[in-house]
Coordinates of C-alpha atoms and ligand atoms in Angstrom, one line a residue:
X1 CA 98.4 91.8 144.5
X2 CA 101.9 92.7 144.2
X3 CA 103.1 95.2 146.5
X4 CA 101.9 98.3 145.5
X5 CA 104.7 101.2 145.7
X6 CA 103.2 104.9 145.6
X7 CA 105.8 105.9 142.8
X8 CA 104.4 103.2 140.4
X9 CA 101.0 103.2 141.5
X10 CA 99.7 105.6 139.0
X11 CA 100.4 103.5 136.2
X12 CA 102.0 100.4 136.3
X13 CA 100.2 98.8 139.3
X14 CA 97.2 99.2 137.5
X15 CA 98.6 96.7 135.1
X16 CA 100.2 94.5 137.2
X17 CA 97.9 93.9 139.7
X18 CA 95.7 92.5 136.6
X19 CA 97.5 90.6 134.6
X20 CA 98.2 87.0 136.9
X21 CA 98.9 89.1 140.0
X22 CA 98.9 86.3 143.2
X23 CA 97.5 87.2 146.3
X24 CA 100.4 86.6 148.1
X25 CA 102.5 89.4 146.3
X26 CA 105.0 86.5 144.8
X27 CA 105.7 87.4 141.5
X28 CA 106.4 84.3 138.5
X29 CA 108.5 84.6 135.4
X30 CA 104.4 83.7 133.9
X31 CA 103.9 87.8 134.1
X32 CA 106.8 88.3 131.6
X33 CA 105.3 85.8 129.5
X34 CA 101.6 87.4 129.8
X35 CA 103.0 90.5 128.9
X36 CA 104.9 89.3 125.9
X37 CA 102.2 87.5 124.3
X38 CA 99.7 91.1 124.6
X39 CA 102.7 93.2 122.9
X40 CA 102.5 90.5 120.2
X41 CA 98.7 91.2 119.8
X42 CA 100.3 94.1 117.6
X43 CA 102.0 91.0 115.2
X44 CA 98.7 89.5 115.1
X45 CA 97.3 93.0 113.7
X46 CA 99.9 93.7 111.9
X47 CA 99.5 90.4 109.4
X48 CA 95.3 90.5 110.1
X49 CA 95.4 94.0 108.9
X50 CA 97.9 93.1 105.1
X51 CA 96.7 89.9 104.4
X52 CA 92.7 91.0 104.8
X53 CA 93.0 93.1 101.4
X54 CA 93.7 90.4 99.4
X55 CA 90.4 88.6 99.5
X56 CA 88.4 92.2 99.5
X57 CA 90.3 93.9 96.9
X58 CA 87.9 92.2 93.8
X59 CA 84.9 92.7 95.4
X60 CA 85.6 96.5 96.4
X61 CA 87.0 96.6 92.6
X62 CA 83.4 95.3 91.9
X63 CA 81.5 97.8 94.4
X64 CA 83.3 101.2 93.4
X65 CA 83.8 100.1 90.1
X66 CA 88.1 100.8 90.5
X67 CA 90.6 101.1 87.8
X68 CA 93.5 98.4 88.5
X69 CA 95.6 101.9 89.1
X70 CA 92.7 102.8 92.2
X71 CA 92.9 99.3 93.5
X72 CA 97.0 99.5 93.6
X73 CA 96.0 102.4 95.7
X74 CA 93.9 100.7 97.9
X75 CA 96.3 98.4 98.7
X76 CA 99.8 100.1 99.0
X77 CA 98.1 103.0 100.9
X78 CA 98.5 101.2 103.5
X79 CA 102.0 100.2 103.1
X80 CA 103.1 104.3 102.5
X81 CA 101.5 105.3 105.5
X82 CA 103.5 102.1 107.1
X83 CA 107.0 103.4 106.1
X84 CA 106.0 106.9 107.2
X85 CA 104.7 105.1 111.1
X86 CA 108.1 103.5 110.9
X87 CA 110.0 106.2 110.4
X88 CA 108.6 108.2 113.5
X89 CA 108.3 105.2 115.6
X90 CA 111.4 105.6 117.3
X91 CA 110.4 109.1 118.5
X92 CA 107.2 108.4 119.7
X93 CA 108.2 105.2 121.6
X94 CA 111.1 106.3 122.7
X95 CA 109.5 110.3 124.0
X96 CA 106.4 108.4 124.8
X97 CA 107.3 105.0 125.6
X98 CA 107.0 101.6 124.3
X99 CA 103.6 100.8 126.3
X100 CA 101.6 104.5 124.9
X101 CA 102.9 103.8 121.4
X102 CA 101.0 100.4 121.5
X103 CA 98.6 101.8 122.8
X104 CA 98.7 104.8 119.7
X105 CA 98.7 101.9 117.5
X106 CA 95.6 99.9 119.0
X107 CA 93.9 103.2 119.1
X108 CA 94.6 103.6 115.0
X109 CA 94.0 99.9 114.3
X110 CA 90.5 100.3 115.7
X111 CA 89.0 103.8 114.1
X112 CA 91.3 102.9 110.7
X113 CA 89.4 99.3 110.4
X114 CA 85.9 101.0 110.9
X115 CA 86.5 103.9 108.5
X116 CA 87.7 101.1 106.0
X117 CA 84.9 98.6 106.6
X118 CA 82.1 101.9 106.7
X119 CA 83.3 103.9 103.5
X120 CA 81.1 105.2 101.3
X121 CA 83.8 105.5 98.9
X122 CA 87.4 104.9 97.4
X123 CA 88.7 107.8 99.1
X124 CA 87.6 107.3 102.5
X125 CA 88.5 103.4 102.2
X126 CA 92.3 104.6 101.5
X127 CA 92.3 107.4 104.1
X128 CA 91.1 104.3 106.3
X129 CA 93.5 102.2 105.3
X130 CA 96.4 105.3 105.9
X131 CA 95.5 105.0 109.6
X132 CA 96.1 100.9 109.5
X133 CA 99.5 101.8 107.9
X134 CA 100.2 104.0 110.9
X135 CA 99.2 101.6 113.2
X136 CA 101.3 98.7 111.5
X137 CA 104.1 100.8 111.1
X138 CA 104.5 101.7 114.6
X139 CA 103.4 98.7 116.3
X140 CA 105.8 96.8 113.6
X141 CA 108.9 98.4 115.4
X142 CA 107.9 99.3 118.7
X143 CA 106.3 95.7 119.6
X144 CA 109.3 93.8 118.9
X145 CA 111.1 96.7 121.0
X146 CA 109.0 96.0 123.8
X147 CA 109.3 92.4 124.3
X148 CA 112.8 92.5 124.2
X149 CA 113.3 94.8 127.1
X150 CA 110.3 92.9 129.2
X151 CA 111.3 89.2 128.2
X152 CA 113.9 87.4 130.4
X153 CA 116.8 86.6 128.5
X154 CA 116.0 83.1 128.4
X155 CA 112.8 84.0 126.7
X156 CA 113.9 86.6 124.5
X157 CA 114.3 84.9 121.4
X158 CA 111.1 82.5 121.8
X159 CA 108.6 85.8 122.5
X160 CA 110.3 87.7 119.6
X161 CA 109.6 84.7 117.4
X162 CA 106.3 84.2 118.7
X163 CA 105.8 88.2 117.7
X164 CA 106.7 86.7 114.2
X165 CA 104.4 83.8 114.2
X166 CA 101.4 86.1 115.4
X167 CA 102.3 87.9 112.4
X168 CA 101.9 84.8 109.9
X169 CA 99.0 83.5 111.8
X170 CA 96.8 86.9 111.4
X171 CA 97.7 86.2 107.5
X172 CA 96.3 83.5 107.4
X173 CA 93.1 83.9 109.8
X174 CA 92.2 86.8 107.2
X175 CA 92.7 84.7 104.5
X176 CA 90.3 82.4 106.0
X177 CA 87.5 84.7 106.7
X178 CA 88.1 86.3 103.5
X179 CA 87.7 82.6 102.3
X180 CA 84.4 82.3 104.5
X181 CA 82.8 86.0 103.4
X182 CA 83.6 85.9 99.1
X183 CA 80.9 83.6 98.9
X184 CA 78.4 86.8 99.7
X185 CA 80.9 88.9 98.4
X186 CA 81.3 90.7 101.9
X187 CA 83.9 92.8 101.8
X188 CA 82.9 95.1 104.3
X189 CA 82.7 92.1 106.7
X190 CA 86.1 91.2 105.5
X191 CA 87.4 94.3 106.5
X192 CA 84.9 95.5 109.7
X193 CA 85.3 92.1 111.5
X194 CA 89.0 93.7 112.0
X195 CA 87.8 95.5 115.1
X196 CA 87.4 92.3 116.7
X197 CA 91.2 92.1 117.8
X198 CA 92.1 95.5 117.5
X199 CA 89.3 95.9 120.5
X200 CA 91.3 93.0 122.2
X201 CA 94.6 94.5 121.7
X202 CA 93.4 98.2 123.3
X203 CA 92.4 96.1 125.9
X204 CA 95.8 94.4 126.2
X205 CA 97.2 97.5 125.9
X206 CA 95.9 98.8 128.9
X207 CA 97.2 96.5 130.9
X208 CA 100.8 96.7 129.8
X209 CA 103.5 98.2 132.1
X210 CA 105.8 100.5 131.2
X211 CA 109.3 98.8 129.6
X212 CA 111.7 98.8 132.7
X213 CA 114.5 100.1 130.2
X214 CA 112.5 102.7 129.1
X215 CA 112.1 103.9 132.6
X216 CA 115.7 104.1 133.2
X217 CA 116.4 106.2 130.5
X218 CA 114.2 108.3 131.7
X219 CA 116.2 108.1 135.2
X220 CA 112.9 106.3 136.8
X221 CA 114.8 104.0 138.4
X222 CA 112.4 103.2 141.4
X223 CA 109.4 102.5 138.8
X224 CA 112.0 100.6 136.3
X225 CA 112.6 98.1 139.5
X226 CA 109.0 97.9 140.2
X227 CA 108.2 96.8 137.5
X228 CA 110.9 94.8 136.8
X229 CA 110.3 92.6 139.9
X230 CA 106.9 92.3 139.1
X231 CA 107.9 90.6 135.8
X232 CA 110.6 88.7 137.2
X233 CA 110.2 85.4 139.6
X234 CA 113.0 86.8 141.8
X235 CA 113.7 90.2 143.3
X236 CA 117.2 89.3 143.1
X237 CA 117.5 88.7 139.3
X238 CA 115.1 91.9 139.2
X239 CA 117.7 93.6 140.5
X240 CA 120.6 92.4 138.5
X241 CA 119.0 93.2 135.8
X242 CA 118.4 96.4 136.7
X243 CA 121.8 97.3 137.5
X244 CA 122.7 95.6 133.9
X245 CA 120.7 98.6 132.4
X246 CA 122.3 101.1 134.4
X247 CA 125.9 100.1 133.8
X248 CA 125.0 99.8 129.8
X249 CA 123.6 103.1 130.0
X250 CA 126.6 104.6 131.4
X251 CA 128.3 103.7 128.3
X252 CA 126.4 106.1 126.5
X253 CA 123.2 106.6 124.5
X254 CA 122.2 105.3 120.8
X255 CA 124.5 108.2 118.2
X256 CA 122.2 107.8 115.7
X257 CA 122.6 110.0 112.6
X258 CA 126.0 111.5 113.8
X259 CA 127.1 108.1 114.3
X260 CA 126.1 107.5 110.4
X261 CA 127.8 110.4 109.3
X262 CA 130.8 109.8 111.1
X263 CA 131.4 106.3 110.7
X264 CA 132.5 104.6 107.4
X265 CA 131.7 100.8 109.0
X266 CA 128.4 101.8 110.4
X267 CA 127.3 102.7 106.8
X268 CA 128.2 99.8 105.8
X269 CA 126.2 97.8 107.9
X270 CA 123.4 100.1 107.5
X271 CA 123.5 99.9 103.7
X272 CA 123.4 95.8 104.1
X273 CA 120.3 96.6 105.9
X274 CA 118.5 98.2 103.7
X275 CA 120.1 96.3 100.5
X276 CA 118.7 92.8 102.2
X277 CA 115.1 94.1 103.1
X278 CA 115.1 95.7 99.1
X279 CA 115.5 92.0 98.3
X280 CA 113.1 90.7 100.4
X281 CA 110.3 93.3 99.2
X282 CA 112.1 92.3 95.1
X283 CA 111.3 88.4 95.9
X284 CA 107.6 89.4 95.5
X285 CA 106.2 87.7 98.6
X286 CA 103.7 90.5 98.8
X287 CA 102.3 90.1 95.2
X288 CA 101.2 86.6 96.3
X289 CA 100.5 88.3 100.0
X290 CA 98.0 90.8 98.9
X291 CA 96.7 89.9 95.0
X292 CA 96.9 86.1 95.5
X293 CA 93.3 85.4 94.5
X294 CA 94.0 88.2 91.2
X295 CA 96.5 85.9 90.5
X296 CA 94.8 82.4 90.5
X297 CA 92.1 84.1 89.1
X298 CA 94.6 84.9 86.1
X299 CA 95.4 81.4 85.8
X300 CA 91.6 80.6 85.4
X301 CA 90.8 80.0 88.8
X302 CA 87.0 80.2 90.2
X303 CA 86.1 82.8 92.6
X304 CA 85.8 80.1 95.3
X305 CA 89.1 78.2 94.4
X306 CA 91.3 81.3 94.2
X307 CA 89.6 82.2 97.6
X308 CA 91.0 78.8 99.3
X309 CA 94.0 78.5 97.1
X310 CA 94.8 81.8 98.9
X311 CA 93.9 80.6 102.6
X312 CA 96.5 77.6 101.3
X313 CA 99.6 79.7 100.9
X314 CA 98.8 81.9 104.2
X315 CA 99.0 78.2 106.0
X316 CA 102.1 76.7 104.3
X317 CA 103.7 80.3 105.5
X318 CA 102.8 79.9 109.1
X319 CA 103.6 76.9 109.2
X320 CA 107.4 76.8 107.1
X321 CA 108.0 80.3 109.5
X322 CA 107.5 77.3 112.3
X323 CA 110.7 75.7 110.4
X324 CA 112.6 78.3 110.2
X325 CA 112.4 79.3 113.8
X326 CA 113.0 75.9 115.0
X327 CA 116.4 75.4 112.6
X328 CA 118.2 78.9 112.4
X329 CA 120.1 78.5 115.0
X330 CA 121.0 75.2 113.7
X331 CA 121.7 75.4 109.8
X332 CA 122.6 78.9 109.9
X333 CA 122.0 82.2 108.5
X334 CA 123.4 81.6 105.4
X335 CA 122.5 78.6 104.1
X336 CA 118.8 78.8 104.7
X337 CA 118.8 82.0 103.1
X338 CA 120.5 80.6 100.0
X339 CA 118.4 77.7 100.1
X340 CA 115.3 80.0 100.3
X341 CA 116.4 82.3 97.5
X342 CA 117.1 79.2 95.1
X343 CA 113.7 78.0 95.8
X344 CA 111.7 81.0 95.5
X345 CA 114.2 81.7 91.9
X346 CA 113.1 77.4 90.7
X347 CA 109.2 78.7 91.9
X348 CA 109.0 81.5 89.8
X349 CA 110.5 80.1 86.7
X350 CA 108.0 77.4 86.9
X351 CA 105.2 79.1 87.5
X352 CA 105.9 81.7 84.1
X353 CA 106.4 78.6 82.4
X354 CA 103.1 77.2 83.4
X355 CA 101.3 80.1 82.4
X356 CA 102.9 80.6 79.1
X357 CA 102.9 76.6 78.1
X358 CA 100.9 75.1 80.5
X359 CA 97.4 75.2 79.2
X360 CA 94.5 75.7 81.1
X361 CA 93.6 72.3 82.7
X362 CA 93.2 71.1 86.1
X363 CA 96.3 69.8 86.3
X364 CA 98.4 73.0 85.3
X365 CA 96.1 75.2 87.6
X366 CA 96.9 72.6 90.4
X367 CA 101.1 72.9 88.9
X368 CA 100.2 76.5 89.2
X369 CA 99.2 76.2 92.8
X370 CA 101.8 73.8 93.8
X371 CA 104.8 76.1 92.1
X372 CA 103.3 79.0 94.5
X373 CA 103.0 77.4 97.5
X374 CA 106.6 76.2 96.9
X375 CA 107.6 80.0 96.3
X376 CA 106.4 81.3 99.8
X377 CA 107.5 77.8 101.7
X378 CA 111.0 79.1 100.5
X379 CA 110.2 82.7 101.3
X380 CA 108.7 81.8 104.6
X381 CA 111.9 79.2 105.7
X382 CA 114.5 82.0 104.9
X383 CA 114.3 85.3 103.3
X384 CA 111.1 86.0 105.6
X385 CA 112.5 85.6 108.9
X386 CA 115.9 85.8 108.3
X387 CA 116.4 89.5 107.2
X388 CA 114.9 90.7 110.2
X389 CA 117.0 88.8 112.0
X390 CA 119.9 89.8 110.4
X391 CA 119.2 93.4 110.1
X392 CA 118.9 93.1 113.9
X393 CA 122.4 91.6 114.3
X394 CA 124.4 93.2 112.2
X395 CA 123.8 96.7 113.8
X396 CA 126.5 98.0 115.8
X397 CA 125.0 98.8 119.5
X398 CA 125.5 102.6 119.3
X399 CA 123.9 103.2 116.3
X400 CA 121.2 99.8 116.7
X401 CA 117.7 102.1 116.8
X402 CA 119.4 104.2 113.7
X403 CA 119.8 101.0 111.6
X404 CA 116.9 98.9 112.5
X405 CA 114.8 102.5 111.7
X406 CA 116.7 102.6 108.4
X407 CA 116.0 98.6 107.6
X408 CA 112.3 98.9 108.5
X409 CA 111.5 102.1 106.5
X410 CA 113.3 100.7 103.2
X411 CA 111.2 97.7 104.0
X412 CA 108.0 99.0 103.8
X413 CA 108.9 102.3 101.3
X414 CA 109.4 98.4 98.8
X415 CA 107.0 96.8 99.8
X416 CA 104.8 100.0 98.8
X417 CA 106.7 100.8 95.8
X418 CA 106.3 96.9 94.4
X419 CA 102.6 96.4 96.0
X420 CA 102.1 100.4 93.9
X421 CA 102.6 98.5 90.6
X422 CA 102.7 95.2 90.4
X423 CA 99.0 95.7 88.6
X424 CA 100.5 97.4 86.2
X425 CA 103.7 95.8 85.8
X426 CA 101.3 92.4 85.8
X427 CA 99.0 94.5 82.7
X428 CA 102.7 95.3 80.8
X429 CA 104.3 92.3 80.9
X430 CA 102.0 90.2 81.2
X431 CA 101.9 87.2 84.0
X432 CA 104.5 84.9 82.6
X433 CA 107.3 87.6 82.1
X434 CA 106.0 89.0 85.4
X435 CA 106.7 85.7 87.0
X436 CA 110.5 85.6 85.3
X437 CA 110.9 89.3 86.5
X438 CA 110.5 88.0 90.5
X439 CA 112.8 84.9 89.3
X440 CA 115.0 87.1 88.0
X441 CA 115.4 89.2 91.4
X442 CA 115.7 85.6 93.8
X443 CA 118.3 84.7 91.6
X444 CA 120.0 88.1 91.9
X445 CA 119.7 88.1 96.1
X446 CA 121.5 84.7 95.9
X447 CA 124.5 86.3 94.4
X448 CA 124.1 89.5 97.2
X449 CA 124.0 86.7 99.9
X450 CA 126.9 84.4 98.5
X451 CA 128.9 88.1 98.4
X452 CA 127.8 90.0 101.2
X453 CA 125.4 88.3 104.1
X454 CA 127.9 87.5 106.9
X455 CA 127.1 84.1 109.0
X456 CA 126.1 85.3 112.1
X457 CA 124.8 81.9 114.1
X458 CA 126.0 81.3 117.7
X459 CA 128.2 84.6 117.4
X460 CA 128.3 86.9 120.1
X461 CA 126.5 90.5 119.0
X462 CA 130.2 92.4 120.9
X463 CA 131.4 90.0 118.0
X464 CA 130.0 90.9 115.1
X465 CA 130.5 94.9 116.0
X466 CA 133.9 94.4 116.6
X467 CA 134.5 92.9 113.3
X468 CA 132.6 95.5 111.3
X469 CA 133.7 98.4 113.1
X470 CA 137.4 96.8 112.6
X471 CA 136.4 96.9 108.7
X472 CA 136.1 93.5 108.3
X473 CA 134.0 92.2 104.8
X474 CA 130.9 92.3 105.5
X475 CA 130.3 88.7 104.0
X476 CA 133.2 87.6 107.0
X477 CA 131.2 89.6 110.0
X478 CA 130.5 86.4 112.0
X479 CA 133.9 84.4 111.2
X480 CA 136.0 83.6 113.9
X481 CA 139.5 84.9 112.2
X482 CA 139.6 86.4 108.9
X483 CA 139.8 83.9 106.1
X484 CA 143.9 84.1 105.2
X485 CA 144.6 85.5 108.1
X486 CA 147.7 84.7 110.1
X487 CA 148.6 84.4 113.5
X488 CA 147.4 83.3 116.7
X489 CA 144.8 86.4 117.0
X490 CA 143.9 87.9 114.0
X491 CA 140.7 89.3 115.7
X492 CA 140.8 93.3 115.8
X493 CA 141.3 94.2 119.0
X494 CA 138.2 95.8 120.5
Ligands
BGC501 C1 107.7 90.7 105.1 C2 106.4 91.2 104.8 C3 105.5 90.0 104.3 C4 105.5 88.9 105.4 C5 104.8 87.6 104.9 C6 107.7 89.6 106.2 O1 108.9 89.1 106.5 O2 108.5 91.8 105.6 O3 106.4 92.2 103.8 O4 104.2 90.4 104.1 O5 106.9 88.5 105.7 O6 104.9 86.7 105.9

C-alpha cells in the first residue's frame, strides 16, 4: 500500500492502493502508466461507439423500415449530442474534475448502449444514441486532458498517442463484430455487446485518482502531492513537479472568451483551428467511417463482402495511424499533411471514376476497394492525427482550453452536419459526383495547408505563442526567423 494520508484517503487512496500498489509503499513510474492506459478506455469507447453504426445501420433500416433521411438521423444523432458534450466538457471537468467527468461519461456510455441495443423503436434508438454522443463528447476532451496532467513528461506524448490508437482500434473491433453478427443480421448484438467495455471502463473509472493539476487549482495542494507521488517513481521529481504547477499557476488562469475578444492573434489561431478540423470533417473520412458497407453495397458489393471490405479499411486505419505516430516528429507537420491531402484528393477521383466507367466486375469492385483503402491510409497518416495535434499547438497557453473547446466543437458540429446528409447528398448527386465532391474538398485543404498550416516539429510551444502573439503569418508560426527577415534576431521579443 502506499502511505495512506488522511486528507486523500477519502478518494484517491482508494484508487491508488488498487491499481499496482507494492506492499512496501514504493511507488513506480508503472502507476502513471496504469492510469493512462484506463483514461484511454474512453478512446477505446469513443471509436467502439462511431464505428459500431456502420455495420447496424442496414439492418435497423431493414427492422424499422427507415427512410434514408431517419437513418441519417440515426447516425449523426450521435455526433450533435457529441458537439453539445464537447462544448460543456470543459465546465464539467474542470468544476468536477477530470476523474468524475470520466466517470459521467462511463456512466452514459453504459445506459446509452443499452437503450440503443433494447429499443423498440427509431426514437428511443436516437435518444440512445444522444447519450453515446454525450458520453463521446466529453470523454473526447476530458480523456486526452487527463493523461496529460497524470503522464510524466517523458510519457506524455506516447500515452496521448496511445489515447489515439485506442480510438482507431475500437473502430475497427466494431467493424469486426459487426462483420461477425450481419451474417444473422444482429444488430442489436452489434450495438448491446457495447456494454462489454463501457462496464470495464466504469470500472477503470473507479479507480482513477484525481488529476494532481486539477487539485491545485482547486488549492488542494496536500492531495495534489499525494497523488502525485503515488504516480511518480520518486518523491523528489513528485515534488518538482508539483512546485512546476504552482509557479505556472501563479502566472494566471486560462482568459478564455475575454482573451478571444480582446486579442486579434488569438483569433487567429483559433480560426486556424476550427478552419483545419472543417477540413478534416470536408475530407469525408466519416462517410466511409460510418456508411462504408452502404457504400460497397452501392458498388454492387454482397452483404458479406461489404461487411469485411468494411472491417478492411478500419485495419488499414489503425494500422497507417501506427505510421503516423511513429514519423511526425520526423517528416513534419506539413509535409505529411500535404502528402495525406493529395492522396485522399488522387483516392477520390478514382474511385468516382470507377463507379461512373468502371463496370461492375470483380476487378473494378476490387479497384473500388483498393481506391478506398488508399483514401483513409492517407487520411489516417496525416489529416487524422495531425489536426489534433496541431489544433493543440497552435493555441496560445492563456487561452489553450478556449481554443481546443472551439476546435473540438467545430469538429464534431461537421462531422454531424456531413454524417446529416451525406445520404442525401449521395441520393442527389449520385455516387460518382459524390466521390468528386470529397476530391474536390482534399484538393482544396492542400491549398489551406500550403497557405496557412505553420510547421510546428521540434519547436518549442513558448515558441510558437510568441510568434503568433507577435503577429507572425500563421503559415511561418514554427520558423525560426521570419522568411526575409534581417538581422541577427528577428524573433519578437517575448
Ligand atoms: C476524426 C474522426 C474520425 C476518426 C477516424 C478522427 O481524427 O476526427 O471524425 O472518425 O479520425 O479515425
Amino acid at each position: 500500500m502506499p502511505e495512506v494520508d488522511p486528507v486523500v484517503h477519502d478518494r484517491t487512496t482508494e484508487s491508488t492502493s488498487t491499481i499496482g500498489s507494492t506492499s512496501t509503499g514504493v511507488s513506480t513510474p508503472g502507476h502513471a502508466i496504469v492510469v493512462g492506459i484506463l483514461a484511454a478506455l474512453a478512446g477505446l469507447m469513443f471509436g467502439l461507439d462511431t464505428g459500431v453504426i456502420a455495420g447496424a445501420l442496414r439492418f435497423i433500416g431493414n427492422d424499422f423500415n427507415a427512410s434514408p433521411r431517419t437513418q441519417e438521423w440515426i447516425v449523426s444523432s450521435m455526433m450533435a449530442a457529441a458537439a453539445v458534450g464537447s462544448l460543456i466538457a470543459g465546465t464539467i471537468s474542470f468544476r468536477f474534475g477530470r476523474r468524475r467527468a470520466l466517470l459521467g461519461s462511463s456512466i452514459l456510455f453504459l445506459v446509452g448502449s443499452l437503450i440503443s441495443a433494447l429499443a423498440p423503436s427509431v426514437a428511443l434508438l436516437i435518444i440512445g444514441r444522444i447519450f453515446l454522443g454525450f458520453a463521446v463528447g466529453i470523454a473526447a476532451f476530458t480523456a486526452p486532458l487527463y493523461i496529460s496532467e497524470v503522464s510524466a513528461v517523458a510519457q506524455r506524448g506516447s500515452m496521448i498517442a496511445c489515447y489515439q490508437l485506442m480510438m482507431t482500434g475500437g473502430i475497427f473491433l466494431s467493424y469486426v463484430t459487426d462483420g461477425m453478427l450481419a451474417h444473422g443480421a444482429h444488430w442489436r448484438w452489434m450495438l448491446g455487446l457495447m456494454t462489454v467495455p463501457a462496464t470495464v471502463f466504469l470500472i477503470g473509472c473507479l479507480f482513477l485518482p484525481d488529476s494532481p493539476r486539477w487539485l491545485m487549482m482547486r488549492g488542494e495542494k496536500l492531495r495534489a502531492r499525494k497523488v502525485m507521488r503515488y504516480l511518480r517513481p520518486s518523491p523528489q521529481q513528485a515534488d518538482r513537479e508539483i512546485s512546476d504547477i504552482a509557479t505556472e499557476l501563479t502566472r494566471g488562469r486560462s482568459e478564455g472568451l475575454s482573451f478571444f475578444r480582446h486579442n486579434a492573434n488569438f483569433r487567429r489561431s483559433v480560426g486556424l483551428g476550427i478552419v483545419l478540423q472543417i477540413m478534416q470533417q470536408l475530407t469525408g473520412i466519416n462517410v466511409l467511417m460510418y456508411y462504408a458497407p452502404k457504400v460497397f453495397q452501392a458498388a454492387n458489393f454482397g452483404v458479406s463482402a461489404a461487411g469485411w471490405a468494411t472491417a478492411l479499411i478500419g485495419l488499414i486505419n489503425l494500422v497507417a495511424t501506427c505510421v503516423a505516430i511513429v514519423t511526425v516528429d520526423r517528416w513534419g507537420r506539413r509535409p505529411l499533411l500535404l502528402l495525406s491531402c493529395a492522396i485522399m484528393t488522387g483516392s477520390m477521383l478514382l474511385a468516382g471514376g470507377l463507379v461512373e466507367y468502371g463496370g461492375h466486375d470483380t476487378v473494378a469492385q476490387i479497384a473500388m476497394v483498393g481506391s478506398l483503402l488508399v483514401f483513409v491510409l492517407g487520411f489516417a497518416i496525416g489529416a487524422g492525427p495531425l489536426v489534433w495535434t496541431l489544433c493543440a499547438e497552435i493555441q496560445p497557453l492563456r487561452g489553450r482550453d478556449f481554443g481546443i473547446v472551439c476546435s473540438t466543437f467545430t469538429n464534431w458540429a461537421t462531422n454531424w452536419a456531413v454524417s446529416n446528409t451525406f445520404l442525401s447528398v449521395l441520393d442527389t448527386l449520385g455516387e460518382a459526383h459524390t466521390f468528386w465532391l470529397f476530391a474536390g474538398m482534399n484538393a482544396l485543404f492542400i491549398v489551406i495547408t500550403l497557405f496557412y498550416v505553420p510547421e510546428t516539429k521540434g519547436v518549442s510551444l513558448e515558441d510558437i505563442e510568441s510568434h503568433l502573439l507577435a503577429g507572425w503569418p500563421l503559415r511561418d508560426l514554427g520558423a525560426h526567423a521570419l522568411p526575409g527577415a534581417s538581422g541577427a534576431s528577428p524573433r519578437p521579443s517575448r
